[in-house]
């Protein structure tokens, strides 16, 4: 007997038929003798539908607290229905909201971080031989306010809960049957990885690979959670995410990721004196805006120009924030661009293999595409380019690094929401 945490995303429970199939899968594991905790996302397009409703109701941006109140209801529907489905199969189950399951977060609406987990009710229900169904993506502050964890929050809920209850394994069920070398919807012959290191997976997740959320991988690495990514549509072996992964012969680049949620802001003619960059990025940090690539050009006529990338969804707030500090920073103008994408290559072997980044630049150049910004680390290289030819770039890079296979990748449904 083992203790298993199973996470199912929105497409896996997208309708009644899929909900029943998930219930059957959970009951199978239960009847094998395992104790099961299940984390579930909102059904299908529920979250998008709720957001659409707010746009019909509100003339401006809705209050962030009320957005969390609204969006947290999607998962509550899922957990209740799944619990009912398991009961109908003759097994006992109980559903919990995130706060009932003991998920405490910082007081930030929309993308809160988990600060503490008190899973007493989860453990008590397991001791009563019940399947425990927990709403992902949500928690509660110490003051009793409902919060949501942001994109990928259900992954984070599952891994954090697995760490808190010392589960033997945390299985992330999604629409693909593992972690692939790139998005199998773009490259049909993408390579499924039998295993991948925490560091490689964390880079891929941070760089846009939607199969796992970065915070979930961070939790898994920090608490050594046995993490497996597999499909809810078949019983194929998945991908093990672990401390170290075996390198395949000749495969230096393990994955290619892309991120369409990219905007570039350029601040031009900044007064050349100490502390100017600190003022800008402190102001952005105070607004919970994450900054990615930063490039500063030379000084001309006493003013410096610098550019940086942020998430597209943060663009309006970032521009407002920068205008708000114009008097203290002193700059000529601010510009922004949105039709961009960041393409990245990742592999632990890159650190000891010369010429890997050069090949990336060469491939993109041969396609006649300009590279706007570059960022590197020991195990990744990222290029910001215009978005129009993304698929062509990903396919060309995948072939150039020898990642193509002779088998078609498995994709079982629409991509997961969170």
Short mmCIF file of C-alpha atoms in Angstrom, two decimals:
data_model
loop_
_atom_site.label_atom_id
_atom_site.label_comp_id
_atom_site.label_asym_id
_atom_site.label_seq_id
_atom_site.Cartn_x
_atom_site.Cartn_y
_atom_site.Cartn_z
CA UNK A 1 0.00 0.00 0.00
CA UNK A 2 1.20 3.49 -0.82
CA UNK A 3 -0.05 7.03 -0.41
CA UNK A 4 -0.68 8.68 -3.79
CA UNK A 5 -1.55 12.24 -4.76
CA UNK A 6 -3.24 12.41 -8.18
CA UNK A 7 -3.86 15.71 -9.95
CA UNK A 8 -6.32 16.06 -12.85
CA UNK A 9 -6.52 19.23 -14.93
CA UNK A 10 -9.44 20.95 -16.57
CA UNK A 11 -9.57 18.94 -19.79
CA UNK A 12 -9.39 15.65 -17.86
CA UNK A 13 -12.65 16.53 -16.06
CA UNK A 14 -14.10 18.67 -18.86
CA UNK A 15 -17.54 17.01 -18.96
CA UNK A 16 -19.59 14.35 -17.20
CA UNK A 17 -18.16 11.48 -19.27
CA UNK A 18 -14.57 12.51 -18.53
CA UNK A 19 -15.42 13.06 -14.88
CA UNK A 20 -16.71 9.48 -14.69
CA UNK A 21 -13.59 8.15 -16.42
CA UNK A 22 -11.39 9.94 -13.88
CA UNK A 23 -13.53 8.54 -11.04
CA UNK A 24 -13.05 5.02 -12.41
CA UNK A 25 -9.30 5.54 -12.57
CA UNK A 26 -9.18 6.74 -8.97
CA UNK A 27 -11.30 3.82 -7.78
CA UNK A 28 -8.97 1.40 -9.57
CA UNK A 29 -6.04 2.74 -7.57
CA UNK A 30 -8.05 2.67 -4.36
CA UNK A 31 -8.99 -0.98 -4.91
CA UNK A 32 -5.35 -1.83 -5.56
CA UNK A 33 -4.86 -0.95 -1.89
CA UNK A 34 -3.56 2.61 -2.18
CA UNK A 35 -4.62 5.65 -0.18
CA UNK A 36 -5.59 8.39 -2.63
CA UNK A 37 -5.65 12.16 -2.42
CA UNK A 38 -6.92 13.82 -5.60
CA UNK A 39 -6.41 17.45 -6.63
CA UNK A 40 -8.74 18.77 -9.33
CA UNK A 41 -8.93 21.87 -11.52
CA UNK A 42 -12.09 23.59 -12.77
CA UNK A 43 -13.97 21.77 -15.52
CA UNK A 44 -12.94 22.57 -19.10
CA UNK A 45 -13.47 26.24 -19.95
CA UNK A 46 -15.18 27.15 -16.67
CA UNK A 47 -12.52 29.67 -15.67
CA UNK A 48 -12.56 31.37 -19.07
CA UNK A 49 -16.35 31.55 -18.92
CA UNK A 50 -16.23 33.18 -15.50
CA UNK A 51 -13.69 35.72 -16.71
CA UNK A 52 -15.95 36.49 -19.69
CA UNK A 53 -18.80 37.17 -17.28
CA UNK A 54 -16.72 39.71 -15.39
CA UNK A 55 -16.02 41.55 -18.64
CA UNK A 56 -19.75 41.79 -19.25
CA UNK A 57 -20.35 43.09 -15.72
CA UNK A 58 -17.37 45.42 -15.19
CA UNK A 59 -16.45 48.45 -17.26
CA UNK A 60 -12.90 48.45 -15.90
CA UNK A 61 -10.66 45.99 -14.10
CA UNK A 62 -12.67 44.02 -11.51
CA UNK A 63 -11.59 44.08 -7.83
CA UNK A 64 -8.91 41.44 -7.35
CA UNK A 65 -10.48 40.13 -4.14
CA UNK A 66 -13.79 39.52 -5.86
CA UNK A 67 -12.04 37.84 -8.78
CA UNK A 68 -10.57 35.31 -6.36
CA UNK A 69 -14.00 34.80 -4.79
CA UNK A 70 -15.41 34.13 -8.25
CA UNK A 71 -12.68 31.99 -9.81
CA UNK A 72 -12.33 29.74 -6.76
CA UNK A 73 -15.87 28.46 -7.38
CA UNK A 74 -14.80 26.54 -10.49
CA UNK A 75 -12.77 24.01 -8.52
CA UNK A 76 -15.52 23.65 -5.91
CA UNK A 77 -17.87 22.40 -8.64
CA UNK A 78 -15.25 19.88 -9.79
CA UNK A 79 -14.47 18.41 -6.37
CA UNK A 80 -18.13 17.98 -5.43
CA UNK A 81 -19.03 16.27 -8.71
CA UNK A 82 -15.98 14.00 -8.61
CA UNK A 83 -16.76 12.99 -5.04
CA UNK A 84 -20.31 12.12 -6.12
CA UNK A 85 -18.96 10.08 -9.05
CA UNK A 86 -16.74 8.07 -6.72
CA UNK A 87 -19.63 7.49 -4.31
CA UNK A 88 -21.69 6.15 -7.24
CA UNK A 89 -18.97 3.53 -7.81
CA UNK A 90 -19.33 2.26 -4.27
CA UNK A 91 -16.35 3.95 -2.62
CA UNK A 92 -16.36 6.61 0.10
CA UNK A 93 -15.01 10.05 -0.79
CA UNK A 94 -15.02 13.54 0.69
CA UNK A 95 -14.37 16.87 -1.05
CA UNK A 96 -12.50 19.81 0.46
CA UNK A 97 -11.91 23.35 -0.68
CA UNK A 98 -8.30 24.52 -0.57
CA UNK A 99 -8.76 26.18 2.81
CA UNK A 100 -10.58 23.17 4.27
CA UNK A 101 -7.56 21.11 3.23
CA UNK A 102 -5.30 23.51 5.17
CA UNK A 103 -3.77 25.58 2.33
CA UNK A 104 -2.58 28.92 3.73
CA UNK A 105 -1.15 31.59 1.46
CA UNK A 106 0.37 35.04 1.51
CA UNK A 107 -2.15 37.92 1.26
CA UNK A 108 -1.80 38.41 -2.52
CA UNK A 109 -4.80 38.02 -4.79
CA UNK A 110 -4.48 36.38 -8.19
CA UNK A 111 -1.08 34.70 -7.75
CA UNK A 112 -0.55 33.98 -4.08
CA UNK A 113 2.19 31.67 -2.81
CA UNK A 114 1.56 28.91 -0.30
CA UNK A 115 3.05 29.75 3.10
CA UNK A 116 1.84 26.81 5.21
CA UNK A 117 -0.13 23.59 4.90
CA UNK A 118 -2.07 22.09 7.81
CA UNK A 119 -3.51 18.87 6.34
CA UNK A 120 -5.16 17.57 9.52
CA UNK A 121 -8.57 17.05 7.90
CA UNK A 122 -6.96 15.35 4.89
CA UNK A 123 -5.10 12.90 7.12
CA UNK A 124 -8.19 12.23 9.24
CA UNK A 125 -10.25 11.41 6.14
CA UNK A 126 -7.52 9.09 4.84
CA UNK A 127 -7.52 7.27 8.18
CA UNK A 128 -11.26 6.72 7.66
CA UNK A 129 -10.39 5.01 4.35
CA UNK A 130 -11.90 7.77 2.23
CA UNK A 131 -10.69 9.13 -1.09
CA UNK A 132 -9.90 12.81 -0.44
CA UNK A 133 -10.73 15.27 -3.22
CA UNK A 134 -9.07 18.70 -2.85
CA UNK A 135 -9.78 21.83 -4.89
CA UNK A 136 -6.60 23.01 -6.57
CA UNK A 137 -5.56 26.58 -7.34
CA UNK A 138 -6.86 28.10 -4.10
CA UNK A 139 -6.05 28.82 -0.49
CA UNK A 140 -6.75 31.18 2.37
CA UNK A 141 -4.79 33.88 4.17
CA UNK A 142 -4.26 33.98 7.92
CA UNK A 143 -7.01 36.63 8.00
CA UNK A 144 -9.51 34.29 6.31
CA UNK A 145 -9.43 35.80 2.81
CA UNK A 146 -9.80 33.44 -0.16
CA UNK A 147 -6.87 33.58 -2.60
CA UNK A 148 -5.93 31.90 -5.87
CA UNK A 149 -2.48 30.71 -6.85
CA UNK A 150 -2.34 31.86 -10.47
CA UNK A 151 -1.71 29.91 -13.65
CA UNK A 152 -0.71 26.32 -12.93
CA UNK A 153 -1.87 26.64 -9.35
CA UNK A 154 -3.44 23.18 -9.19
CA UNK A 155 -0.05 21.60 -9.96
CA UNK A 156 1.40 23.55 -7.06
CA UNK A 157 -1.44 22.48 -4.76
CA UNK A 158 -0.84 18.83 -5.61
CA UNK A 159 2.94 18.84 -5.11
CA UNK A 160 2.78 20.95 -1.95
CA UNK A 161 0.14 18.65 -0.49
CA UNK A 162 2.20 15.59 -1.45
CA UNK A 163 5.15 17.06 0.44
CA UNK A 164 3.02 17.92 3.48
CA UNK A 165 1.50 14.44 3.84
CA UNK A 166 4.72 12.68 2.76
CA UNK A 167 3.08 10.92 -0.18
CA UNK A 168 4.99 8.17 -1.96
CA UNK A 169 4.30 9.70 -5.36
CA UNK A 170 2.57 12.72 -6.89
CA UNK A 171 1.10 11.96 -10.31
CA UNK A 172 0.19 14.88 -12.58
CA UNK A 173 -2.39 13.66 -15.11
CA UNK A 174 -2.69 15.79 -18.22
CA UNK A 175 -3.60 15.59 -21.91
CA UNK A 176 -0.16 14.29 -22.99
CA UNK A 177 1.47 11.12 -21.70
CA UNK A 178 4.62 12.69 -20.32
CA UNK A 179 7.13 15.48 -20.79
CA UNK A 180 8.12 15.87 -24.43
CA UNK A 181 11.17 17.50 -25.99
CA UNK A 182 8.80 20.24 -27.20
CA UNK A 183 5.10 20.90 -27.67
CA UNK A 184 3.78 17.82 -29.53
CA UNK A 185 1.03 19.94 -31.05
CA UNK A 186 3.73 21.78 -33.02
CA UNK A 187 6.19 18.94 -33.57
CA UNK A 188 4.31 15.68 -34.12
CA UNK A 189 7.52 13.63 -33.80
CA UNK A 190 8.60 15.17 -30.49
CA UNK A 191 10.57 12.89 -28.18
CA UNK A 192 8.97 11.70 -24.94
CA UNK A 193 11.45 11.79 -22.07
CA UNK A 194 11.53 8.82 -19.70
CA UNK A 195 12.98 11.07 -17.02
CA UNK A 196 14.11 14.65 -16.60
CA UNK A 197 15.95 16.43 -13.80
CA UNK A 198 14.27 18.93 -11.53
CA UNK A 199 16.59 21.67 -12.83
CA UNK A 200 15.84 20.95 -16.50
CA UNK A 201 12.10 20.73 -15.82
CA UNK A 202 12.19 23.94 -13.82
CA UNK A 203 13.88 25.78 -16.67
CA UNK A 204 11.41 24.40 -19.22
CA UNK A 205 8.46 25.32 -17.00
CA UNK A 206 9.78 28.84 -16.40
CA UNK A 207 10.33 29.25 -20.13
CA UNK A 208 6.77 28.40 -21.13
CA UNK A 209 6.39 24.61 -21.21
CA UNK A 210 2.82 24.24 -19.99
CA UNK A 211 3.01 20.64 -18.80
CA UNK A 212 4.07 21.67 -15.25
CA UNK A 213 4.07 24.94 -13.37
CA UNK A 214 7.43 26.28 -12.08
CA UNK A 215 6.27 26.55 -8.47
CA UNK A 216 5.21 22.90 -8.53
CA UNK A 217 8.67 21.88 -9.73
CA UNK A 218 10.30 24.08 -7.08
CA UNK A 219 8.28 22.33 -4.38
CA UNK A 220 9.16 18.92 -5.79
CA UNK A 221 12.87 19.77 -5.83
CA UNK A 222 12.93 21.38 -2.38
CA UNK A 223 11.05 18.51 -0.71
CA UNK A 224 12.28 15.68 -2.95
CA UNK A 225 8.76 14.76 -4.09
CA UNK A 226 8.56 11.75 -6.40
CA UNK A 227 6.84 13.48 -9.34
CA UNK A 228 5.42 11.73 -12.42
CA UNK A 229 3.71 13.32 -15.44
CA UNK A 230 1.31 11.01 -17.29
CA UNK A 231 -1.86 11.04 -19.38
CA UNK A 232 -5.41 10.80 -18.08
CA UNK A 233 -6.42 9.42 -21.50
CA UNK A 234 -4.27 6.25 -21.49
CA UNK A 235 -2.15 4.04 -19.22
CA UNK A 236 1.24 4.69 -20.84
CA UNK A 237 4.31 5.11 -18.69
CA UNK A 238 4.88 8.77 -17.95
CA UNK A 239 7.94 10.92 -17.30
CA UNK A 240 9.71 10.86 -13.94
CA UNK A 241 10.90 14.24 -12.68
CA UNK A 242 13.78 13.67 -10.27
CA UNK A 243 17.09 14.98 -8.95
CA UNK A 244 19.26 13.65 -11.75
CA UNK A 245 18.27 12.23 -15.14
CA UNK A 246 20.29 9.98 -17.42
CA UNK A 247 21.55 11.75 -20.54
CA UNK A 248 20.80 10.06 -23.85
CA UNK A 249 23.80 9.49 -26.09
CA UNK A 250 24.39 12.51 -28.28
CA UNK A 251 21.38 14.46 -26.93
CA UNK A 252 22.67 17.69 -25.37
CA UNK A 253 19.50 19.78 -25.70
CA UNK A 254 16.69 18.00 -23.86
CA UNK A 255 13.83 20.34 -24.59
CA UNK A 256 12.63 23.36 -26.56
CA UNK A 257 10.10 25.66 -24.91
CA UNK A 258 8.30 28.77 -26.03
CA UNK A 259 6.36 31.52 -24.29
CA UNK A 260 3.84 33.72 -26.10
CA UNK A 261 3.07 35.68 -22.94
CA UNK A 262 5.84 38.17 -23.66
CA UNK A 263 5.90 41.96 -23.88
CA UNK A 264 8.95 44.18 -24.21
CA UNK A 265 9.18 47.59 -22.59
CA UNK A 266 11.90 50.06 -23.51
CA UNK A 267 12.69 53.09 -21.35
CA UNK A 268 14.63 55.63 -23.38
CA UNK A 269 16.82 58.50 -22.30
CA UNK A 270 17.14 57.58 -18.63
CA UNK A 271 19.26 60.03 -16.64
CA UNK A 272 22.73 58.57 -16.15
CA UNK A 273 23.16 58.41 -12.40
CA UNK A 274 23.32 55.63 -9.79
CA UNK A 275 20.12 53.98 -8.60
CA UNK A 276 17.90 54.58 -11.63
CA UNK A 277 17.45 50.91 -12.52
CA UNK A 278 16.81 50.09 -8.87
CA UNK A 279 13.95 52.60 -8.75
CA UNK A 280 12.29 51.13 -11.83
CA UNK A 281 12.53 47.48 -10.85
CA UNK A 282 11.66 48.10 -7.20
CA UNK A 283 8.47 49.83 -8.33
CA UNK A 284 7.62 46.90 -10.60
CA UNK A 285 8.36 44.37 -7.85
CA UNK A 286 6.08 46.24 -5.46
CA UNK A 287 3.28 45.67 -7.98
CA UNK A 288 4.09 41.91 -8.16
CA UNK A 289 5.33 42.25 -11.75
CA UNK A 290 8.01 39.71 -12.70
CA UNK A 291 10.79 40.95 -15.00
CA UNK A 292 12.66 38.53 -17.24
CA UNK A 293 15.36 39.58 -19.74
CA UNK A 294 17.04 42.97 -19.18
CA UNK A 295 19.28 44.68 -21.73
CA UNK A 296 20.92 48.11 -21.31
CA UNK A 297 22.46 49.95 -24.24
CA UNK A 298 25.20 52.56 -24.16
CA UNK A 299 24.84 56.13 -22.94
CA UNK A 300 24.06 58.81 -25.54
CA UNK A 301 23.81 62.54 -24.73
CA UNK A 302 23.76 61.80 -21.01
CA UNK A 303 20.86 59.35 -21.23
CA UNK A 304 20.80 55.53 -21.25
CA UNK A 305 18.28 53.24 -22.95
CA UNK A 306 17.27 49.88 -21.54
CA UNK A 307 14.71 47.22 -22.40
CA UNK A 308 13.19 44.34 -20.47
CA UNK A 309 10.54 41.69 -20.95
CA UNK A 310 7.53 40.97 -18.74
CA UNK A 311 4.38 38.89 -19.00
CA UNK A 312 1.95 40.26 -21.57
CA UNK A 313 -0.84 40.26 -18.99
CA UNK A 314 1.19 42.67 -16.83
CA UNK A 315 1.87 45.20 -19.59
CA UNK A 316 -0.78 47.79 -18.77
CA UNK A 317 0.01 47.71 -15.06
CA UNK A 318 3.75 47.98 -15.78
CA UNK A 319 3.33 50.99 -18.06
CA UNK A 320 1.17 52.72 -15.47
CA UNK A 321 3.73 51.97 -12.77
CA UNK A 322 6.60 53.37 -14.84
CA UNK A 323 4.70 56.55 -15.65
CA UNK A 324 4.06 56.90 -11.93
CA UNK A 325 7.81 57.19 -11.20
CA UNK A 326 8.71 59.42 -14.16
CA UNK A 327 9.46 62.41 -11.92
CA UNK A 328 11.89 60.49 -9.71
CA UNK A 329 13.64 58.52 -12.46
CA UNK A 330 13.71 60.99 -15.32
CA UNK A 331 13.46 59.57 -18.85
CA UNK A 332 12.52 60.73 -22.33
CA UNK A 333 9.88 58.15 -23.31
CA UNK A 334 8.59 54.63 -22.84
CA UNK A 335 7.72 52.25 -25.68
CA UNK A 336 6.27 48.74 -25.70
CA UNK A 337 5.96 45.79 -28.10
CA UNK A 338 3.58 42.85 -27.87
CA UNK A 339 3.84 40.66 -30.99
CA UNK A 340 6.74 38.69 -29.51
CA UNK A 341 7.60 35.18 -28.40
CA UNK A 342 10.49 33.75 -26.39
CA UNK A 343 11.98 30.49 -27.71
CA UNK A 344 14.40 28.56 -25.48
CA UNK A 345 16.60 25.48 -25.56
CA UNK A 346 17.30 23.58 -22.32
CA UNK A 347 19.72 20.80 -21.40
CA UNK A 348 22.03 19.97 -18.50
CA UNK A 349 24.71 18.94 -21.01
CA UNK A 350 24.90 22.43 -22.51
CA UNK A 351 27.27 23.66 -19.80
CA UNK A 352 30.08 21.38 -21.03
CA UNK A 353 29.33 21.42 -24.77
CA UNK A 354 30.62 24.36 -26.85
CA UNK A 355 28.67 25.69 -29.80
CA UNK A 356 25.14 24.85 -28.63
CA UNK A 357 23.96 28.46 -28.49
CA UNK A 358 25.77 29.26 -31.74
CA UNK A 359 23.75 26.56 -33.50
CA UNK A 360 20.53 28.11 -32.20
CA UNK A 361 21.48 31.53 -33.53
CA UNK A 362 22.48 30.00 -36.86
CA UNK A 363 19.20 28.10 -37.28
CA UNK A 364 17.12 31.19 -36.55
CA UNK A 365 19.30 33.32 -38.83
CA UNK A 366 18.96 30.86 -41.72
CA UNK A 367 15.19 31.30 -41.48
CA UNK A 368 15.68 35.03 -42.01
CA UNK A 369 14.39 35.91 -38.55
CA UNK A 370 15.93 38.63 -36.38
CA UNK A 371 16.80 37.93 -32.75
CA UNK A 372 15.69 40.85 -30.60
CA UNK A 373 17.01 39.81 -27.17
CA UNK A 374 19.10 36.94 -25.77
CA UNK A 375 19.37 35.43 -22.29
CA UNK A 376 21.58 32.54 -21.18
CA UNK A 377 22.33 30.40 -18.14
CA UNK A 378 24.34 27.23 -17.62
CA UNK A 379 21.58 25.01 -18.98
CA UNK A 380 19.47 27.25 -21.24
CA UNK A 381 19.57 29.84 -24.00
CA UNK A 382 16.55 32.01 -24.81
CA UNK A 383 15.87 34.23 -27.82
CA UNK A 384 13.08 36.78 -28.14
CA UNK A 385 11.78 36.98 -31.71
CA UNK A 386 8.66 38.17 -33.50
CA UNK A 387 5.75 35.78 -33.06
CA UNK A 388 4.71 35.20 -36.68
CA UNK A 389 6.90 32.17 -37.47
CA UNK A 390 7.05 30.44 -34.09
CA UNK A 391 6.09 26.96 -35.32
CA UNK A 392 8.71 27.06 -38.07
CA UNK A 393 11.43 28.05 -35.59
CA UNK A 394 10.53 25.34 -33.07
CA UNK A 395 10.43 22.64 -35.76
CA UNK A 396 13.78 23.75 -37.21
CA UNK A 397 15.49 23.80 -33.81
CA UNK A 398 14.02 20.41 -32.88
CA UNK A 399 15.50 18.86 -36.02
CA UNK A 400 18.84 20.68 -35.70
CA UNK A 401 19.45 19.28 -32.21
CA UNK A 402 18.60 15.71 -33.21
CA UNK A 403 15.40 15.45 -31.21
CA UNK A 404 13.06 14.18 -33.95
CA UNK A 405 11.80 10.60 -33.57
CA UNK A 406 10.03 8.21 -35.93
CA UNK A 407 6.94 7.96 -33.73
CA UNK A 408 4.02 10.35 -33.44
CA UNK A 409 3.54 11.93 -30.02
CA UNK A 410 0.35 11.25 -28.06
CA UNK A 411 -2.02 14.16 -27.39
CA UNK A 412 -5.29 13.14 -25.80
CA UNK A 413 -7.26 16.35 -25.62
CA UNK A 414 -7.13 20.15 -25.42
CA UNK A 415 -4.38 21.65 -23.30
CA UNK A 416 -4.96 21.91 -19.55
CA UNK A 417 -6.07 25.23 -18.14
CA UNK A 418 -4.45 25.13 -14.73
#
